[in-house]
Amino acid sequence: MERAGREGAREAAPEARAGWGYPYSASPTNPMACAPPARHAGRMTMSPSLPDNDRPPPARFALDRWTWKEIAYLLANLPMAIVGFVYTVFLVGVGAGLSVTVIGLPLLVLGLGGARGLGRAERSRARRMLGVRVEEPSPMVRGRRDRGFFSWLWSGLKDPVGWRALLYSFIRLPWGVATFAVTLVSLFVLWPVLPYLARGLTNADRAMVRGLLSPSDELERRIAELESDRGVVVDTAAADLRRIERDLHDGAQARLVALAMGLGLAKEKLTDDPEAAARMVDEAHGEVKVALQELRDLARGIHPAVLTDRGLDAALSAIASRCTVPVTVSVQLPARPAEAIEGIAYFTVSELLQNVSKHSRATAASVDVWRSGDRLMLQVGDDGAGGARLDGGTGMAGLADRLGAVDGLFVLDSPEGGPTTVTAELPWRDRLAPGTERAGAA
């Protein structure tokens, strides 16, 4: 299996229409509520500092609302730490002990999913009681079809979010015991300085939550990816503009020039040889029809009318009807996505079906389109000979680059002997009402 583009589902950013006709602007948003990025030596990095409105008010002698929240958080550390520690020890012990059997590693993968749940609970507790602004990390990628047991196992075992949540739960037990004891004693003995003591202890808690449970490292990696993808957007858009210019110059334009010359000759023969002029006009009429068909084909390659008028279901069915291999199409969408996303999905499936016709030696193929959370999922499969590769000269690498440039995902599963399954993801954006975009611009 070969993977390219975006690793896992993420917050949908404004997309770029990369590589199919004309470019759309791409401006990745920052889902983290943290300090603005700073540039150093041409590379964007995330500042670890927090905005002022993420900091609690200064600690005071009076036990105000913030102080009581911090005290409650510190007292709740012990029961939460016990639950997390017991879960971690049990999971690691059972998973490692049974790793030599069939069920050991799958149990460990399932346990890592549970660790994600513990991390989610801790993030929620820190947000509500400490005012920490920490976003949820990317969810694990879920496919609609079974991509294979070992693929699922490997993806789960290398999940960094689950492992960091386990580490957080493991180190929290001694810290939870210490903070519980210090806070409880201070309530009766050191209460005059308790606000300052609670602030110092919860600042350490804030640092642990941000360090182990926040997606900041992942976000920084994504920013670097999107910076590099910006170049792909520009290059592919320029290449497609050159392709359109070449198609017009070599196709319809050349035919129209020949048509004008033919009509000029017919005009000269109109009085001397009407029959020859009539034949030349008939030939010109045929040339006009061919030129119109070429222009229709070119317009379909930019943005087909059936896609604009009737959506993905009808447009993909039209592609499937022209494929040399029988294709079944299933589109299950609650609504139409944004025009840019819909267009990219259409041309992705179109190019994949062309590969099926040219290279697969298949007898049947299928196209499935559905929405999963904030992602638009595409899956094209065939029962052909398999063996397709991203670097095999079939255009797969270009598709992967184009999808990656709009924060998408491209997964190719094509063992020798088949079958071949290509899964693509695109960020979902709701379709704007007609005229909304123009009104907003005005």
Coordinates of N, CA and C in Angstrom, one line a residue, residues 60-232:
R60 N -4.7 35.7 43.9 CA -4.9 36.7 44.9 C -5.1 36.0 46.3
F61 N -4.9 36.7 47.3 CA -5.2 36.1 48.6 C -6.6 35.6 48.8
A62 N -7.5 36.4 48.3 CA -8.9 36.0 48.3 C -9.2 34.8 47.4
L63 N -9.9 33.9 47.9 CA -10.2 32.7 47.1 C -11.3 33.0 46.1
D64 N -10.9 33.4 44.9 CA -11.9 33.8 43.9 C -12.3 32.5 43.1
R65 N -13.1 32.8 42.1 CA -13.6 31.7 41.3 C -12.5 30.9 40.6
W66 N -11.5 31.5 40.1 CA -10.4 30.8 39.4 C -9.7 29.9 40.4
T67 N -9.4 30.5 41.6 CA -8.7 29.7 42.6 C -9.5 28.4 43.0
W68 N -10.8 28.5 43.2 CA -11.6 27.4 43.5 C -11.6 26.3 42.4
K69 N -11.6 26.8 41.2 CA -11.5 25.9 40.0 C -10.2 25.1 40.0
E70 N -9.1 25.9 40.3 CA -7.8 25.2 40.3 C -7.7 24.2 41.5
I71 N -8.3 24.6 42.6 CA -8.3 23.6 43.8 C -9.1 22.4 43.4
A72 N -10.2 22.6 42.8 CA -11.0 21.4 42.4 C -10.3 20.5 41.4
Y73 N -9.6 21.2 40.5 CA -8.8 20.4 39.5 C -7.7 19.6 40.2
L74 N -7.0 20.2 41.1 CA -5.9 19.5 41.8 C -6.4 18.3 42.6
L75 N -7.6 18.5 43.3 CA -8.1 17.4 44.1 C -8.6 16.3 43.2
A76 N -9.1 16.6 42.0 CA -9.6 15.6 41.1 C -8.4 14.9 40.3
N77 N -7.2 15.4 40.5 CA -6.1 14.8 39.8 C -5.9 13.3 40.3
L78 N -6.1 13.1 41.6 CA -5.8 11.7 42.1 C -6.7 10.7 41.5
P79 N -8.1 10.8 41.6 CA -8.9 9.8 41.0 C -8.7 9.6 39.5
M80 N -8.5 10.7 38.8 CA -8.3 10.6 37.3 C -6.9 9.9 37.1
A81 N -5.9 10.2 37.9 CA -4.6 9.6 37.7 C -4.7 8.1 38.0
I82 N -5.4 7.7 39.0 CA -5.6 6.3 39.3 C -6.2 5.6 38.1
V83 N -7.3 6.1 37.6 CA -8.0 5.5 36.5 C -7.0 5.3 35.3
G84 N -6.3 6.4 34.9 CA -5.4 6.4 33.8 C -4.2 5.4 34.0
F85 N -3.7 5.4 35.2 CA -2.5 4.5 35.5 C -2.9 3.1 35.5
V86 N -4.1 2.7 36.1 CA -4.5 1.3 36.0 C -4.8 0.9 34.6
Y87 N -5.4 1.8 33.8 CA -5.7 1.4 32.4 C -4.4 1.2 31.7
T88 N -3.4 2.1 31.9 CA -2.1 2.0 31.1 C -1.4 0.7 31.5
V89 N -1.3 0.4 32.8 CA -0.6 -0.8 33.2 C -1.3 -2.0 32.7
F90 N -2.6 -2.0 32.8 CA -3.3 -3.2 32.3 C -3.1 -3.4 30.8
L91 N -3.2 -2.3 30.1 CA -3.1 -2.4 28.6 C -1.8 -2.8 28.2
V92 N -0.7 -2.2 28.7 CA 0.6 -2.5 28.4 C 1.0 -3.9 28.8
G93 N 0.5 -4.3 30.0 CA 0.8 -5.7 30.5 C 0.2 -6.7 29.7
V94 N -1.1 -6.6 29.4 CA -1.9 -7.6 28.6 C -1.4 -7.6 27.2
G95 N -1.3 -6.4 26.6 CA -0.9 -6.3 25.2 C 0.5 -6.8 24.9
A96 N 1.5 -6.5 25.8 CA 2.8 -7.0 25.7 C 2.9 -8.5 26.0
G97 N 2.1 -8.9 27.0 CA 2.2 -10.3 27.4 C 1.6 -11.2 26.3
L98 N 0.6 -10.7 25.6 CA -0.1 -11.6 24.6 C 0.4 -11.2 23.2
S99 N 1.5 -10.4 23.1 CA 1.9 -10.0 21.8 C 2.4 -11.1 20.9
V100 N 2.8 -12.3 21.5 CA 3.2 -13.4 20.8 C 2.0 -14.2 20.2
T101 N 0.8 -13.9 20.7 CA -0.4 -14.6 20.2 C -1.1 -13.7 19.1
V102 N -2.2 -14.3 18.7 CA -2.9 -13.6 17.6 C -3.6 -12.3 18.1
I103 N -4.0 -12.3 19.4 CA -4.9 -11.3 19.9 C -4.1 -10.2 20.6
G104 N -2.8 -10.3 20.9 CA -2.1 -9.4 21.7 C -2.0 -8.0 21.0
L105 N -1.5 -7.9 19.8 CA -1.3 -6.6 19.2 C -2.6 -6.0 18.8
P106 N -3.7 -6.7 18.3 CA -5.0 -6.1 18.1 C -5.5 -5.5 19.4
L107 N -5.3 -6.2 20.6 CA -5.8 -5.6 21.8 C -5.1 -4.3 22.2
L108 N -3.8 -4.3 21.8 CA -3.0 -3.1 22.1 C -3.5 -1.9 21.2
V109 N -3.8 -2.2 20.0 CA -4.3 -1.2 19.1 C -5.7 -0.6 19.6
L110 N -6.6 -1.5 20.0 CA -7.8 -1.1 20.6 C -7.6 -0.3 21.9
G111 N -6.6 -0.7 22.7 CA -6.3 0.0 23.9 C -5.8 1.4 23.6
L112 N -5.0 1.6 22.5 CA -4.6 2.9 22.2 C -5.7 3.8 21.8
G113 N -6.8 3.2 21.2 CA -8.0 4.0 20.9 C -8.6 4.5 22.2
G114 N -8.6 3.6 23.2 CA -9.2 4.0 24.5 C -8.3 5.0 25.2
A115 N -7.0 5.0 25.0 CA -6.1 6.0 25.5 C -6.4 7.4 24.9
R116 N -6.8 7.3 23.6 CA -7.2 8.6 23.0 C -8.4 9.2 23.8
G117 N -9.3 8.3 24.2 CA -10.5 8.7 24.9 C -10.1 9.4 26.3
L118 N -9.2 8.7 27.0 CA -8.7 9.3 28.2 C -8.1 10.7 28.0
G119 N -7.3 10.8 26.9 CA -6.7 12.1 26.6 C -7.7 13.1 26.3
R120 N -8.8 12.7 25.6 CA -9.9 13.7 25.3 C -10.5 14.1 26.5
A121 N -10.7 13.2 27.5 CA -11.4 13.6 28.8 C -10.5 14.6 29.5
E122 N -9.1 14.4 29.5 CA -8.2 15.3 30.2 C -8.2 16.7 29.5
R123 N -8.2 16.7 28.2 CA -8.2 18.0 27.5 C -9.5 18.8 27.9
S124 N -10.6 18.0 27.9 CA -11.9 18.7 28.2 C -11.9 19.2 29.7
R125 N -11.3 18.5 30.6 CA -11.2 18.9 32.0 C -10.3 20.2 32.1
A126 N -9.2 20.1 31.4 CA -8.3 21.3 31.4 C -8.9 22.5 30.8
R127 N -9.7 22.4 29.7 CA -10.3 23.5 29.1 C -11.4 24.1 30.0
R128 N -12.2 23.3 30.7 CA -13.3 23.8 31.5 C -12.8 24.4 32.8
M129 N -11.8 23.8 33.4 CA -11.4 24.2 34.8 C -10.1 25.0 34.8
L130 N -9.3 24.9 33.9 CA -8.0 25.7 33.9 C -8.0 26.7 32.7
G131 N -9.0 26.7 31.8 CA -9.0 27.7 30.8 C -7.9 27.4 29.7
V132 N -7.4 26.2 29.6 CA -6.3 25.9 28.7 C -7.0 25.8 27.3
R133 N -6.4 26.5 26.3 CA -6.9 26.4 24.9 C -6.1 25.4 24.2
V134 N -6.6 24.2 24.1 CA -5.9 23.1 23.4 C -6.9 22.4 22.5
E135 N -6.6 22.2 21.3 CA -7.5 21.7 20.3 C -7.4 20.1 20.3
E136 N -8.4 19.5 19.7 CA -8.3 18.0 19.6 C -7.4 17.7 18.5
P137 N -6.6 16.6 18.7 CA -5.7 16.1 17.6 C -6.6 15.5 16.5
S138 N -5.9 15.2 15.4 CA -6.6 14.5 14.3 C -7.1 13.2 14.6
P139 N -8.3 12.8 14.2 CA -8.8 11.4 14.5 C -8.0 10.4 13.6
M140 N -8.0 9.2 14.0 CA -7.4 8.2 13.2 C -8.2 8.0 11.9
V141 N -7.5 7.7 10.8 CA -8.2 7.5 9.5 C -9.0 6.3 9.5
R142 N -10.2 6.4 9.1 CA -11.2 5.3 9.0 C -11.6 5.1 7.6
G143 N -11.4 4.0 7.0 CA -11.8 3.7 5.6 C -13.2 3.0 5.6
R144 N -13.9 3.1 4.5 CA -15.2 2.5 4.4 C -15.1 1.0 4.1
R145 N -14.1 0.7 3.4 CA -13.9 -0.8 3.1 C -12.7 -1.3 3.9
D146 N -12.7 -2.6 4.0 CA -11.6 -3.2 4.7 C -10.3 -3.1 3.9
R147 N -9.3 -2.4 4.4 CA -8.1 -2.3 3.7 C -7.0 -3.3 4.1
G148 N -7.5 -4.3 4.9 CA -6.6 -5.3 5.3 C -6.3 -5.2 6.8
F149 N -6.1 -6.4 7.4 CA -5.9 -6.5 8.8 C -4.6 -5.9 9.2
F150 N -3.5 -6.2 8.5 CA -2.2 -5.7 8.8 C -2.0 -4.2 8.6
S151 N -2.7 -3.7 7.6 CA -2.7 -2.2 7.4 C -3.4 -1.5 8.6
W152 N -4.5 -2.0 9.1 CA -5.2 -1.5 10.2 C -4.3 -1.6 11.5
L153 N -3.6 -2.7 11.6 CA -2.8 -3.0 12.8 C -1.6 -2.0 12.8
W154 N -1.0 -1.9 11.7 CA 0.2 -1.0 11.6 C -0.2 0.5 11.9
S155 N -1.3 0.9 11.3 CA -1.7 2.3 11.5 C -2.0 2.6 12.9
G156 N -2.6 1.6 13.6 CA -3.0 1.8 15.0 C -1.7 1.8 15.9
L157 N -0.8 0.9 15.6 CA 0.4 0.8 16.5 C 1.3 2.0 16.4
K158 N 1.3 2.7 15.3 CA 2.1 3.9 15.1 C 1.4 5.2 15.4
D159 N 0.2 5.1 16.0 CA -0.6 6.3 16.3 C 0.1 7.1 17.4
P160 N 0.7 8.3 17.1 CA 1.4 9.0 18.2 C 0.5 9.6 19.2
V161 N -0.7 9.9 18.9 CA -1.6 10.5 19.8 C -2.0 9.6 20.9
G162 N -2.2 8.3 20.6 CA -2.5 7.3 21.6 C -1.3 7.0 22.5
W163 N -0.1 6.9 22.0 CA 1.0 6.7 22.8 C 1.3 7.8 23.7
R164 N 1.2 9.1 23.3 CA 1.4 10.2 24.2 C 0.4 10.3 25.3
A165 N -0.9 9.9 24.9 CA -1.9 9.8 26.0 C -1.6 8.7 27.0
L166 N -1.0 7.6 26.6 CA -0.6 6.6 27.5 C 0.5 7.1 28.4
L167 N 1.5 7.8 27.8 CA 2.6 8.3 28.6 C 2.1 9.3 29.6
Y168 N 1.2 10.2 29.2 CA 0.6 11.1 30.1 C -0.1 10.4 31.3
S169 N -0.9 9.4 31.0 CA -1.6 8.7 32.1 C -0.6 8.0 33.0
F170 N 0.5 7.5 32.5 CA 1.5 6.8 33.3 C 2.2 7.7 34.3
I171 N 2.6 8.9 33.9 CA 3.3 9.8 34.8 C 2.4 10.6 35.7
R172 N 1.1 10.5 35.5 CA 0.2 11.3 36.3 C 0.0 10.8 37.7
L173 N 0.2 9.5 37.9 CA -0.1 8.9 39.2 C 0.7 9.6 40.3
P174 N 2.1 9.6 40.3 CA 2.8 10.3 41.3 C 2.5 11.8 41.4
W175 N 2.3 12.4 40.3 CA 1.9 13.8 40.3 C 0.5 14.0 40.9
G176 N -0.4 13.1 40.6 CA -1.7 13.2 41.2 C -1.7 13.0 42.7
V177 N -1.0 12.1 43.2 CA -0.8 11.9 44.6 C -0.2 13.1 45.3
A178 N 0.8 13.7 44.7 CA 1.5 14.8 45.3 C 0.6 16.0 45.3
T179 N -0.1 16.3 44.2 CA -1.0 17.5 44.2 C -2.2 17.4 45.1
F180 N -2.7 16.2 45.2 CA -3.9 15.9 46.1 C -3.5 16.2 47.5
A181 N -2.3 15.6 47.9 CA -1.9 15.7 49.3 C -1.6 17.2 49.7
V182 N -0.8 17.8 48.8 CA -0.4 19.2 49.1 C -1.6 20.1 49.1
T183 N -2.6 20.0 48.2 CA -3.8 20.8 48.2 C -4.6 20.6 49.4
L184 N -4.8 19.3 49.8 CA -5.7 19.0 50.9 C -5.1 19.5 52.2
V185 N -3.8 19.4 52.4 CA -3.2 19.9 53.6 C -3.2 21.4 53.6
S186 N -3.0 22.0 52.4 CA -3.0 23.5 52.4 C -4.3 24.1 52.7
L187 N -5.4 23.4 52.4 CA -6.7 23.9 52.7 C -6.9 24.2 54.2
F188 N -6.2 23.5 55.0 CA -6.3 23.6 56.5 C -5.2 24.3 57.2
V189 N -4.0 24.2 56.5 CA -2.8 24.7 57.2 C -2.2 25.9 56.5
L190 N -2.2 25.9 55.2 CA -1.5 27.0 54.4 C -2.5 27.8 53.6
W191 N -3.7 27.9 54.1 CA -4.7 28.5 53.2 C -4.4 30.0 52.8
P192 N -3.6 30.8 53.6 CA -3.3 32.1 53.1 C -2.5 32.2 51.8
V193 N -1.7 31.2 51.6 CA -0.9 31.1 50.4 C -1.4 30.1 49.4
L194 N -2.6 29.5 49.7 CA -3.1 28.5 48.8 C -3.3 29.0 47.4
P195 N -3.8 30.2 47.1 CA -4.0 30.7 45.7 C -2.7 30.6 44.9
Y196 N -1.6 31.1 45.6 CA -0.3 31.0 44.8 C 0.2 29.6 44.7
L197 N 0.0 28.8 45.7 CA 0.4 27.4 45.6 C -0.4 26.7 44.5
A198 N -1.7 26.9 44.5 CA -2.6 26.3 43.5 C -2.2 26.7 42.1
R199 N -1.9 28.0 42.0 CA -1.5 28.5 40.6 C -0.2 27.9 40.2
G200 N 0.8 27.7 41.0 CA 2.0 27.1 40.6 C 1.8 25.6 40.2
L201 N 1.0 24.9 41.0 CA 0.8 23.5 40.6 C 0.0 23.3 39.3
T202 N -1.0 24.2 39.2 CA -1.8 24.1 37.9 C -1.1 24.6 36.7
N203 N -0.1 25.5 36.9 CA 0.7 25.8 35.8 C 1.5 24.6 35.3
A204 N 2.0 23.8 36.2 CA 2.7 22.6 35.8 C 1.7 21.6 35.1
D205 N 0.4 21.6 35.5 CA -0.6 20.8 34.8 C -0.8 21.3 33.4
R206 N -0.9 22.6 33.3 CA -1.1 23.2 32.0 C 0.0 22.8 31.0
A207 N 1.2 22.9 31.6 CA 2.4 22.6 30.7 C 2.3 21.1 30.3
M208 N 1.9 20.2 31.2 CA 1.8 18.8 30.8 C 0.7 18.5 29.7
V209 N -0.4 19.2 29.9 CA -1.5 19.0 28.9 C -1.0 19.5 27.6
R210 N -0.4 20.7 27.5 CA 0.0 21.2 26.2 C 1.1 20.4 25.6
G211 N 2.0 19.9 26.5 CA 3.2 19.2 26.0 C 2.8 17.8 25.5
L212 N 1.9 17.1 26.1 CA 1.6 15.7 25.8 C 0.3 15.5 25.1
L213 N -0.7 16.3 25.3 CA -2.0 16.1 24.8 C -2.4 17.1 23.7
S214 N -1.6 18.1 23.4 CA -2.0 19.0 22.3 C -1.4 18.6 21.0
P215 N -2.0 19.0 19.9 CA -1.6 18.6 18.6 C -0.6 19.6 18.0
S216 N 0.2 20.3 18.8 CA 1.0 21.4 18.3 C 2.1 20.9 17.4
D217 N 2.7 19.8 17.8 CA 3.8 19.2 16.9 C 3.2 18.8 15.5
E218 N 2.0 18.2 15.6 CA 1.4 17.8 14.3 C 1.0 19.0 13.5
L219 N 0.6 20.1 14.2 CA 0.2 21.3 13.4 C 1.4 21.9 12.8
E220 N 2.5 21.9 13.5 CA 3.7 22.5 12.9 C 4.1 21.7 11.6
R221 N 4.0 20.4 11.7 CA 4.3 19.5 10.5 C 3.4 19.8 9.4
R222 N 2.1 20.0 9.7 CA 1.1 20.3 8.7 C 1.4 21.7 8.0
I223 N 1.8 22.7 8.8 CA 2.1 24.0 8.2 C 3.3 23.8 7.2
A224 N 4.3 23.0 7.6 CA 5.4 22.8 6.7 C 4.9 22.1 5.4
E225 N 4.0 21.1 5.6 CA 3.5 20.4 4.4 C 2.7 21.4 3.5
L226 N 1.9 22.2 4.1 CA 1.1 23.2 3.3 C 1.9 24.2 2.6
E227 N 3.0 24.6 3.2 CA 3.9 25.5 2.6 C 4.5 24.9 1.3
S228 N 4.9 23.7 1.4 CA 5.5 23.0 0.2 C 4.4 22.7 -0.8
D229 N 3.2 22.4 -0.3 CA 2.1 22.2 -1.3 C 1.7 23.4 -2.1
R230 N 1.9 24.6 -1.5 CA 1.6 25.8 -2.2 C 2.3 25.9 -3.6
G231 N 3.5 25.4 -3.6 CA 4.3 25.4 -4.9 C 3.7 24.4 -5.8
V232 N 3.1 23.3 -5.3 CA 2.5 22.3 -6.2 C 1.2 22.9 -6.8

